[in-house]
Short mmCIF file of N, CA and C in Angstrom, two decimals:
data_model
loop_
_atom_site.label_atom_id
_atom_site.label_comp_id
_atom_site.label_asym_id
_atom_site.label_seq_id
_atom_site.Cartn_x
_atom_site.Cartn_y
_atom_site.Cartn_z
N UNK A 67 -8.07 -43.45 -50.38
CA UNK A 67 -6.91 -44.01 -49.72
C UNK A 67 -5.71 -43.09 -49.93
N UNK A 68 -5.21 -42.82 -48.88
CA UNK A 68 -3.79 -41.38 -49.09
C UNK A 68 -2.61 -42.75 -49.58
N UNK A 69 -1.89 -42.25 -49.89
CA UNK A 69 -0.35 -42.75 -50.43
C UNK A 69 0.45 -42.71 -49.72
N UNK A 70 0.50 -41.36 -49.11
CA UNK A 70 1.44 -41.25 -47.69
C UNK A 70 0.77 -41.26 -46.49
N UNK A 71 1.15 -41.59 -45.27
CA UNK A 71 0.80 -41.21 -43.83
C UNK A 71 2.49 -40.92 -43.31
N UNK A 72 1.72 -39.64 -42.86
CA UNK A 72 3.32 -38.48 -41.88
C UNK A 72 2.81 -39.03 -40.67
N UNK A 73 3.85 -39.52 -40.14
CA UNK A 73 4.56 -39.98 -38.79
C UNK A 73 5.34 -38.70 -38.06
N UNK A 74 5.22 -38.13 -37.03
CA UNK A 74 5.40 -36.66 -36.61
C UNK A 74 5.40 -36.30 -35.48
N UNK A 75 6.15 -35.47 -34.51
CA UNK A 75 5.96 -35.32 -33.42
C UNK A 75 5.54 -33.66 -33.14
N UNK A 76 4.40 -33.48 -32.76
CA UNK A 76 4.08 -31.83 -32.55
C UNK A 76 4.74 -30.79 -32.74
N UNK A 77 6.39 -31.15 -32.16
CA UNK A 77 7.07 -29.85 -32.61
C UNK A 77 7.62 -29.74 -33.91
N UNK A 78 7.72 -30.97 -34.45
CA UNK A 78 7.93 -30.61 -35.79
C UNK A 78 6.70 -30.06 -36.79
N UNK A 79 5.82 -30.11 -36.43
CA UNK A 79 4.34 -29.38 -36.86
C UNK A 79 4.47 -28.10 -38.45
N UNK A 80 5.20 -27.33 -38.25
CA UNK A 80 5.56 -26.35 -39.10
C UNK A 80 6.36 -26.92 -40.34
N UNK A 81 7.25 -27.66 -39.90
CA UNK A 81 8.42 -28.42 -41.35
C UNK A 81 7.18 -29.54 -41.95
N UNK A 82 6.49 -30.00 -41.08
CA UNK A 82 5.60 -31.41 -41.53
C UNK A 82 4.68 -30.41 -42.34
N UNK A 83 3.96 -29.78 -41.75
CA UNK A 83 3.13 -28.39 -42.99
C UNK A 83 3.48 -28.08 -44.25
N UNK A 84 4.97 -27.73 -44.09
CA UNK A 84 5.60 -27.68 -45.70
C UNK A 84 5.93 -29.31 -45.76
N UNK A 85 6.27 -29.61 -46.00
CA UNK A 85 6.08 -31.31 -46.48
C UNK A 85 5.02 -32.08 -47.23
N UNK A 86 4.13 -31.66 -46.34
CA UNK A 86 2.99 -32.35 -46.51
C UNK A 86 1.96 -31.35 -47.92
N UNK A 87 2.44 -29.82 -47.86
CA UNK A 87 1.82 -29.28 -49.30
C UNK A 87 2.72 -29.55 -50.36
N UNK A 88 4.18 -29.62 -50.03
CA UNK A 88 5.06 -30.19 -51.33
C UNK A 88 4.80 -30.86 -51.99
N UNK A 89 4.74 -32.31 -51.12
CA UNK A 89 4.19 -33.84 -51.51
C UNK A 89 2.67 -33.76 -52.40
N UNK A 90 1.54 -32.70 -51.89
CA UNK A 90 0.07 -32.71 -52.60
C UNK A 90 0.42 -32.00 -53.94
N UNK A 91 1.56 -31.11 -54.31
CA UNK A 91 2.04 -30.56 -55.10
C UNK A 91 2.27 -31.27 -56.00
N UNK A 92 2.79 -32.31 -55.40
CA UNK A 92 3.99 -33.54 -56.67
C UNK A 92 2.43 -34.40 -56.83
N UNK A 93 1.16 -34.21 -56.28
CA UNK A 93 0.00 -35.17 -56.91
C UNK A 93 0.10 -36.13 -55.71
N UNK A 94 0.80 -35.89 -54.53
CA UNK A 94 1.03 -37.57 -53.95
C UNK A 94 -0.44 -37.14 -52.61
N UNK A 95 -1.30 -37.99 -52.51
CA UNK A 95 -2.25 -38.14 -51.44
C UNK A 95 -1.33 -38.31 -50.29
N UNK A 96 -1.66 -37.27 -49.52
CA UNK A 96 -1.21 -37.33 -47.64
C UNK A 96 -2.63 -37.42 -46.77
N UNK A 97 -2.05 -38.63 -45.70
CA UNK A 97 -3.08 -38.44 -44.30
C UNK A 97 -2.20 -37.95 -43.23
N UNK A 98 -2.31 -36.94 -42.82
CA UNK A 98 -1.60 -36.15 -41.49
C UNK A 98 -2.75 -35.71 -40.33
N UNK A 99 -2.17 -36.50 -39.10
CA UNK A 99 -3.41 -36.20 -38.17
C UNK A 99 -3.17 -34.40 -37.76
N UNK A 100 -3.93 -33.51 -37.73
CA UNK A 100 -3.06 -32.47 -37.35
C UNK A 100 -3.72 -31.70 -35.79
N UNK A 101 -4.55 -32.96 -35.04
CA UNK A 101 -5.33 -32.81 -33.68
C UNK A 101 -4.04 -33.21 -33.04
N UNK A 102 -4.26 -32.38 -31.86
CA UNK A 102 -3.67 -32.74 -31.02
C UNK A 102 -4.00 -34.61 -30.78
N UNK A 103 -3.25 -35.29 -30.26
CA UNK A 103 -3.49 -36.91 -30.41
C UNK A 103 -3.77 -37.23 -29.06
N UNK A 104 -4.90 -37.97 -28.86
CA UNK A 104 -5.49 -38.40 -27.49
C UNK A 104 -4.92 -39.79 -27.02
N UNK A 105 -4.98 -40.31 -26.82
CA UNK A 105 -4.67 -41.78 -26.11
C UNK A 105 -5.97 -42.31 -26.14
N UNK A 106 -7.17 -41.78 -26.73
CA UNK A 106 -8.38 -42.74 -27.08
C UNK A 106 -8.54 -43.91 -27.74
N UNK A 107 -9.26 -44.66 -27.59
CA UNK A 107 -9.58 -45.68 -27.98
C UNK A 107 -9.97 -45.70 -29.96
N UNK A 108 -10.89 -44.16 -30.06
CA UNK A 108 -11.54 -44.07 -31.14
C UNK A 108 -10.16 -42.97 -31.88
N UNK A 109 -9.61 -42.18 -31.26
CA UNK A 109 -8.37 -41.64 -32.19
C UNK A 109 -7.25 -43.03 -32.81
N UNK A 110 -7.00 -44.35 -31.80
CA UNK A 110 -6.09 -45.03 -32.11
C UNK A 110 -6.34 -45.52 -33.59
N UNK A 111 -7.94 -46.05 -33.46
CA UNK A 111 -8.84 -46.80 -34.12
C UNK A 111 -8.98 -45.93 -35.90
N UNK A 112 -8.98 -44.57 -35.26
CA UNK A 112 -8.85 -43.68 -36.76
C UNK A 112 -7.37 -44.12 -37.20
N UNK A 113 -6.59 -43.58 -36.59
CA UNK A 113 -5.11 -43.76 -37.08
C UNK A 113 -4.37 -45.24 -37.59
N UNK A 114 -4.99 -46.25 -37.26
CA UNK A 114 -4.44 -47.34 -37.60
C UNK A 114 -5.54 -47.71 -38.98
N UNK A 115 -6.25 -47.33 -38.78
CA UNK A 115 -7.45 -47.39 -40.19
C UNK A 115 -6.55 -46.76 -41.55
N UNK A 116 -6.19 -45.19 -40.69
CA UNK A 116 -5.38 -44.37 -42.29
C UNK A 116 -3.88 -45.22 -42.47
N UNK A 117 -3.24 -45.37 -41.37
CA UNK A 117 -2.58 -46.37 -41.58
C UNK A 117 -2.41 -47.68 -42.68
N UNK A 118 -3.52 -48.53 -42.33
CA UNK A 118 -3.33 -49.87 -42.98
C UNK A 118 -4.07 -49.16 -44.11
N UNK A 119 -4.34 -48.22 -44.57
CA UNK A 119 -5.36 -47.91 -45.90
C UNK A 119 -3.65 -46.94 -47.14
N UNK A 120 -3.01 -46.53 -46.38
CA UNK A 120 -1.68 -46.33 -46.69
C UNK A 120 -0.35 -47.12 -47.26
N UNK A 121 -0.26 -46.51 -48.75
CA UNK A 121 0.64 -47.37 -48.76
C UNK A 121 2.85 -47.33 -48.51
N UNK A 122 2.56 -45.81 -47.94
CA UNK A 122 3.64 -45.21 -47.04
C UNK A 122 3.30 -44.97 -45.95
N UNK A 123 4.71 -44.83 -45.28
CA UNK A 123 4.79 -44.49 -44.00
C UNK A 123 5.89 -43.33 -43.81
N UNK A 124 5.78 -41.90 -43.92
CA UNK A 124 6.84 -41.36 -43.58
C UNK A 124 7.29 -40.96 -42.32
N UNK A 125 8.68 -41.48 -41.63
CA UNK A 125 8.59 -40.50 -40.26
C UNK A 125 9.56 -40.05 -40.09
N UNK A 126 9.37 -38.29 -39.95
CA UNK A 126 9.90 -37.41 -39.70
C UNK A 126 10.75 -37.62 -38.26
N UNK A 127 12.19 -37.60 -38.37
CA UNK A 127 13.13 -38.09 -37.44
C UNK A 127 13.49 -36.63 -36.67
N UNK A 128 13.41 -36.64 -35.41
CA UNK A 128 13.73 -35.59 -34.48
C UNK A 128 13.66 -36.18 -33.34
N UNK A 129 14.49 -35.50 -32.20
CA UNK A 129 14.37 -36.16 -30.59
C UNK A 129 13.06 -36.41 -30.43
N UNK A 130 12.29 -35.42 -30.60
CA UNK A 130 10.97 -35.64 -29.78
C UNK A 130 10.45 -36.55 -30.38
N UNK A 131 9.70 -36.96 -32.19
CA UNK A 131 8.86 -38.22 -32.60
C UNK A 131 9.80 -39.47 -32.17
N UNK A 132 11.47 -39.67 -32.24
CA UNK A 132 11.59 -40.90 -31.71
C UNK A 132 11.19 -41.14 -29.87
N UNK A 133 11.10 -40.32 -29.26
CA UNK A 133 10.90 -40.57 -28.26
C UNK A 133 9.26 -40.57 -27.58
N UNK A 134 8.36 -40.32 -28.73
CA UNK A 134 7.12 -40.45 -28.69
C UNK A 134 6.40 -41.80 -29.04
N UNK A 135 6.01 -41.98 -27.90
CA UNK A 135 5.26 -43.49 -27.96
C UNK A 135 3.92 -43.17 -28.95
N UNK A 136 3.19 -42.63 -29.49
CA UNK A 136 2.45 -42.66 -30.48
C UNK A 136 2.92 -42.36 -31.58
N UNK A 137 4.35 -41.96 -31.93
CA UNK A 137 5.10 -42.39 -33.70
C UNK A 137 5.38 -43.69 -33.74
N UNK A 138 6.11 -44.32 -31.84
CA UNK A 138 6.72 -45.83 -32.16
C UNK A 138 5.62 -46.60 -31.88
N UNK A 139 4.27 -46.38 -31.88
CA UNK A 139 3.04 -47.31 -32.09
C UNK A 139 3.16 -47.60 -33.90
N UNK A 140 2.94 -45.92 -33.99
CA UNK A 140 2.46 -45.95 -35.75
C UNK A 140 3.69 -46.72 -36.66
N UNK A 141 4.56 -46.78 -36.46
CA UNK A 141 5.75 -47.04 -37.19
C UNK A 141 5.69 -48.95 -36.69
N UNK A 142 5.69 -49.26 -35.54
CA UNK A 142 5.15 -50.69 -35.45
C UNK A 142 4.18 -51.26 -36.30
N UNK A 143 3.32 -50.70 -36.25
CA UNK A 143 2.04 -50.86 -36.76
C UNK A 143 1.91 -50.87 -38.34
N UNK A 144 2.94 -49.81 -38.93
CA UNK A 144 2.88 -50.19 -40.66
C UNK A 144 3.51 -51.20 -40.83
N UNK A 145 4.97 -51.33 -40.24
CA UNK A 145 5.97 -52.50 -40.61
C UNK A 145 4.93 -53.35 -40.34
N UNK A 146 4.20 -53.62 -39.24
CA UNK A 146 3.46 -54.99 -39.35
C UNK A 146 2.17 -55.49 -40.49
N UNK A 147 2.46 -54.05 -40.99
CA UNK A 147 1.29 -53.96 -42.66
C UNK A 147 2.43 -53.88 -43.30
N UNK A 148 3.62 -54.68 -43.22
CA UNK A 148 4.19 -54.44 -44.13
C UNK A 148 4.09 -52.77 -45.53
N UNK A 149 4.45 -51.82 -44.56
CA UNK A 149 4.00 -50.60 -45.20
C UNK A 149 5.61 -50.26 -45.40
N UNK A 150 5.58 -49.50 -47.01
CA UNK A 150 7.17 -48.82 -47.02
C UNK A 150 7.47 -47.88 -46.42
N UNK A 151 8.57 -47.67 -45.55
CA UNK A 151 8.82 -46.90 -44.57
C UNK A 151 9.40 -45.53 -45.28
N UNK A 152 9.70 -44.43 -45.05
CA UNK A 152 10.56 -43.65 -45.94
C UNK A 152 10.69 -43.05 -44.63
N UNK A 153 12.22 -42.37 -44.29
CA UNK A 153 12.46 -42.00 -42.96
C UNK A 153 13.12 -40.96 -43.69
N UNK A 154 13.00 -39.39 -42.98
CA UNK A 154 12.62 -38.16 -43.40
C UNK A 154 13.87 -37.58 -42.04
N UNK A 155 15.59 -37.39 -42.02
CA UNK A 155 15.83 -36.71 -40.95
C UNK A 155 15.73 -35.21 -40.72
N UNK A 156 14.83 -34.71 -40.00
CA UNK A 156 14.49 -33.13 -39.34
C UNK A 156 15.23 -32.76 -38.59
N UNK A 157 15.94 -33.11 -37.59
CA UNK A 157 16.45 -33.09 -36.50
C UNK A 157 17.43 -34.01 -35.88
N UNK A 158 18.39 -33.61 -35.78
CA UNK A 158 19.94 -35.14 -35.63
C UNK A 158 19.07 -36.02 -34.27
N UNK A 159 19.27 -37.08 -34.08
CA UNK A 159 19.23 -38.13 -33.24
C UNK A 159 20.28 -39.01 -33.15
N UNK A 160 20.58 -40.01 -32.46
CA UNK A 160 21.37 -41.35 -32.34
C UNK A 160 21.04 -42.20 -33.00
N UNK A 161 21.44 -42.70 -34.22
CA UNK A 161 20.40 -43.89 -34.99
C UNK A 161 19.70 -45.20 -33.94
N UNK A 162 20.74 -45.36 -32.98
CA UNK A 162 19.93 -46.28 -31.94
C UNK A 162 18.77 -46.06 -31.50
N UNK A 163 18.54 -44.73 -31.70
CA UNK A 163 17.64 -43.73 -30.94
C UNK A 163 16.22 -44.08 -31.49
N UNK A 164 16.50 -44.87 -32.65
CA UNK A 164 15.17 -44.75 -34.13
C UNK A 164 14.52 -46.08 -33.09
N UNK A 165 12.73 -46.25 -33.46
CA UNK A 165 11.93 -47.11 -33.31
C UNK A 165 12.90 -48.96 -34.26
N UNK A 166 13.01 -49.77 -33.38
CA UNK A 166 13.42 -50.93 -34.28
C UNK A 166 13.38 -51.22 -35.46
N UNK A 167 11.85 -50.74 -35.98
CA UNK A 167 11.46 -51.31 -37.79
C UNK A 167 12.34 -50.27 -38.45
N UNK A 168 13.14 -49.27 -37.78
CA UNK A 168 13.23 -47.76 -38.77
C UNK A 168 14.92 -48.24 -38.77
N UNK A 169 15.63 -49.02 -38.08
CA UNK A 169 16.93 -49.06 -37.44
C UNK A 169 17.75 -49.10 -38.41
N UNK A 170 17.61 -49.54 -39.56
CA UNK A 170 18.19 -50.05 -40.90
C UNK A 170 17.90 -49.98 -42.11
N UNK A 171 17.26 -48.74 -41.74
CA UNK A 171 16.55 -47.83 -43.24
C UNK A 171 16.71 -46.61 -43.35
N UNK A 172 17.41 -46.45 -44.39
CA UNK A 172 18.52 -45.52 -45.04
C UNK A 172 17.59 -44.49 -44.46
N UNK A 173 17.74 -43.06 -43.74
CA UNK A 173 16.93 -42.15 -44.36
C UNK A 173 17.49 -40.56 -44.96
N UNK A 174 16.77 -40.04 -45.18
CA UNK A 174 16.95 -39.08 -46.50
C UNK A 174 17.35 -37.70 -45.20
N UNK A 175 18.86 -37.15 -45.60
CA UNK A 175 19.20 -36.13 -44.74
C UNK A 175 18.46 -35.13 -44.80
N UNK A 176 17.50 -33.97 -44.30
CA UNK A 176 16.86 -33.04 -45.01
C UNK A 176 17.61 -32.34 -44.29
N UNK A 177 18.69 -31.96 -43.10
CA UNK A 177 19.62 -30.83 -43.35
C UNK A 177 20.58 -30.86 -43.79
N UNK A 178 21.11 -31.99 -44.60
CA UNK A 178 21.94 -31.82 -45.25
C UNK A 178 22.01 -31.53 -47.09
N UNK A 179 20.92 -32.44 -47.55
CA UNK A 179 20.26 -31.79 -48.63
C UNK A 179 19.32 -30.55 -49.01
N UNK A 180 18.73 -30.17 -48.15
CA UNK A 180 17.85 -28.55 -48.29
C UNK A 180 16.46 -29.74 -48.88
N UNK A 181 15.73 -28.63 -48.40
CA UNK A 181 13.91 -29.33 -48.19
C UNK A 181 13.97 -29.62 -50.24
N UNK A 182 13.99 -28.76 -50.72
CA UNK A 182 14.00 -28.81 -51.97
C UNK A 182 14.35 -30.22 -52.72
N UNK A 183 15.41 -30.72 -52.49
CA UNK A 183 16.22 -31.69 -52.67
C UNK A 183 15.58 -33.23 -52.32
N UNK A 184 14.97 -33.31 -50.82
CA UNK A 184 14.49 -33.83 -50.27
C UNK A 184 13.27 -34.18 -50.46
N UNK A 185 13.10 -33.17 -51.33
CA UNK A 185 10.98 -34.09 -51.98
C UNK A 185 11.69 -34.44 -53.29
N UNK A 186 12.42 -34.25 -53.93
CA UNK A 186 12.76 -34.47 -55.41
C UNK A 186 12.85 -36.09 -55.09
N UNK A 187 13.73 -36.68 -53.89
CA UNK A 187 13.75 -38.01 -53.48
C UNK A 187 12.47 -38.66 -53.96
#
C-alpha cells in the first residue's frame, strides 16, 4: 500500500519526477501513474484501487491538473475516502480555480519556498 498518491497533470511530469524521488528518499511509499492516462474502464479501475489503498492524496496545483478532468475525478474520489489531501502549488492558478474538496486547504507554496523547503513540510 503507497502512503502517497501524486495527483498530476502531464506537463508537470518533470517537477512530479523530482518529488516523487524526494518523498522515496524521506522512506515515504509513492503511487504515480506515469502512462499516459486512458479514459478506460480498466486504467480508472487501477487508479481508484491505488487510490482508496492510499493514505494521501497529493495534488500538484498548475493550470493544466486543475483543469484536468482526470485530477478532478481523483481528488473527488479520495475526499470521498476520506483521504488527506496535501495540495502541492507548481504553478499560480485562481484558488477558485482548485477542484471543490481542495478549495479550503491550505496548500504548500513550492515557488515561494524552493522544492527543498517544500518536502521538509
Amino acid at each position: 500500500m503507497a502512503e502517497v498518491f501524486i495527483s498530476f497533470a502531464r506537463q508537470d511530469q518533470a517537477f512530479v519526477r523530482e518529488l516523487d524521488s524526494a518523498l522515496q528518499k524521506l522512506n515515504r511509499e509513492t503511487w504515480v501513474d506515469w502512462r499516459d492516462i486512458t479514459d478506460a474502464a480498466q486504467s480508472r479501475a487501477e487508479i481508484s484501487a491505488a487510490l482508496e489503498a492510499a493514505d494521501n492524496l497529493v495534488f500538484v496545483v498548475s493550470p493544466d491538473s486543475v483543469k484536468s478532468s482526470m485530477c478532478r475525478r481523483e481528488v473527488a474520489h479520495a475526499a470521498a475516502h476520506n483521504k488527506r489531501l496535501i495540495v502541492i502549488l507548481r504553478r499560480s492558478v485562481e484558488r477558485n480555480e482548485l477542484p471543490p474538496a481542495l478549495a479550503k486547504t491550505q496548500w504548500i507554496d513550492c515557488p515561494e519556498l524552493g522544492f527543498e523547503q517544500t518536502i521538509a513540510l
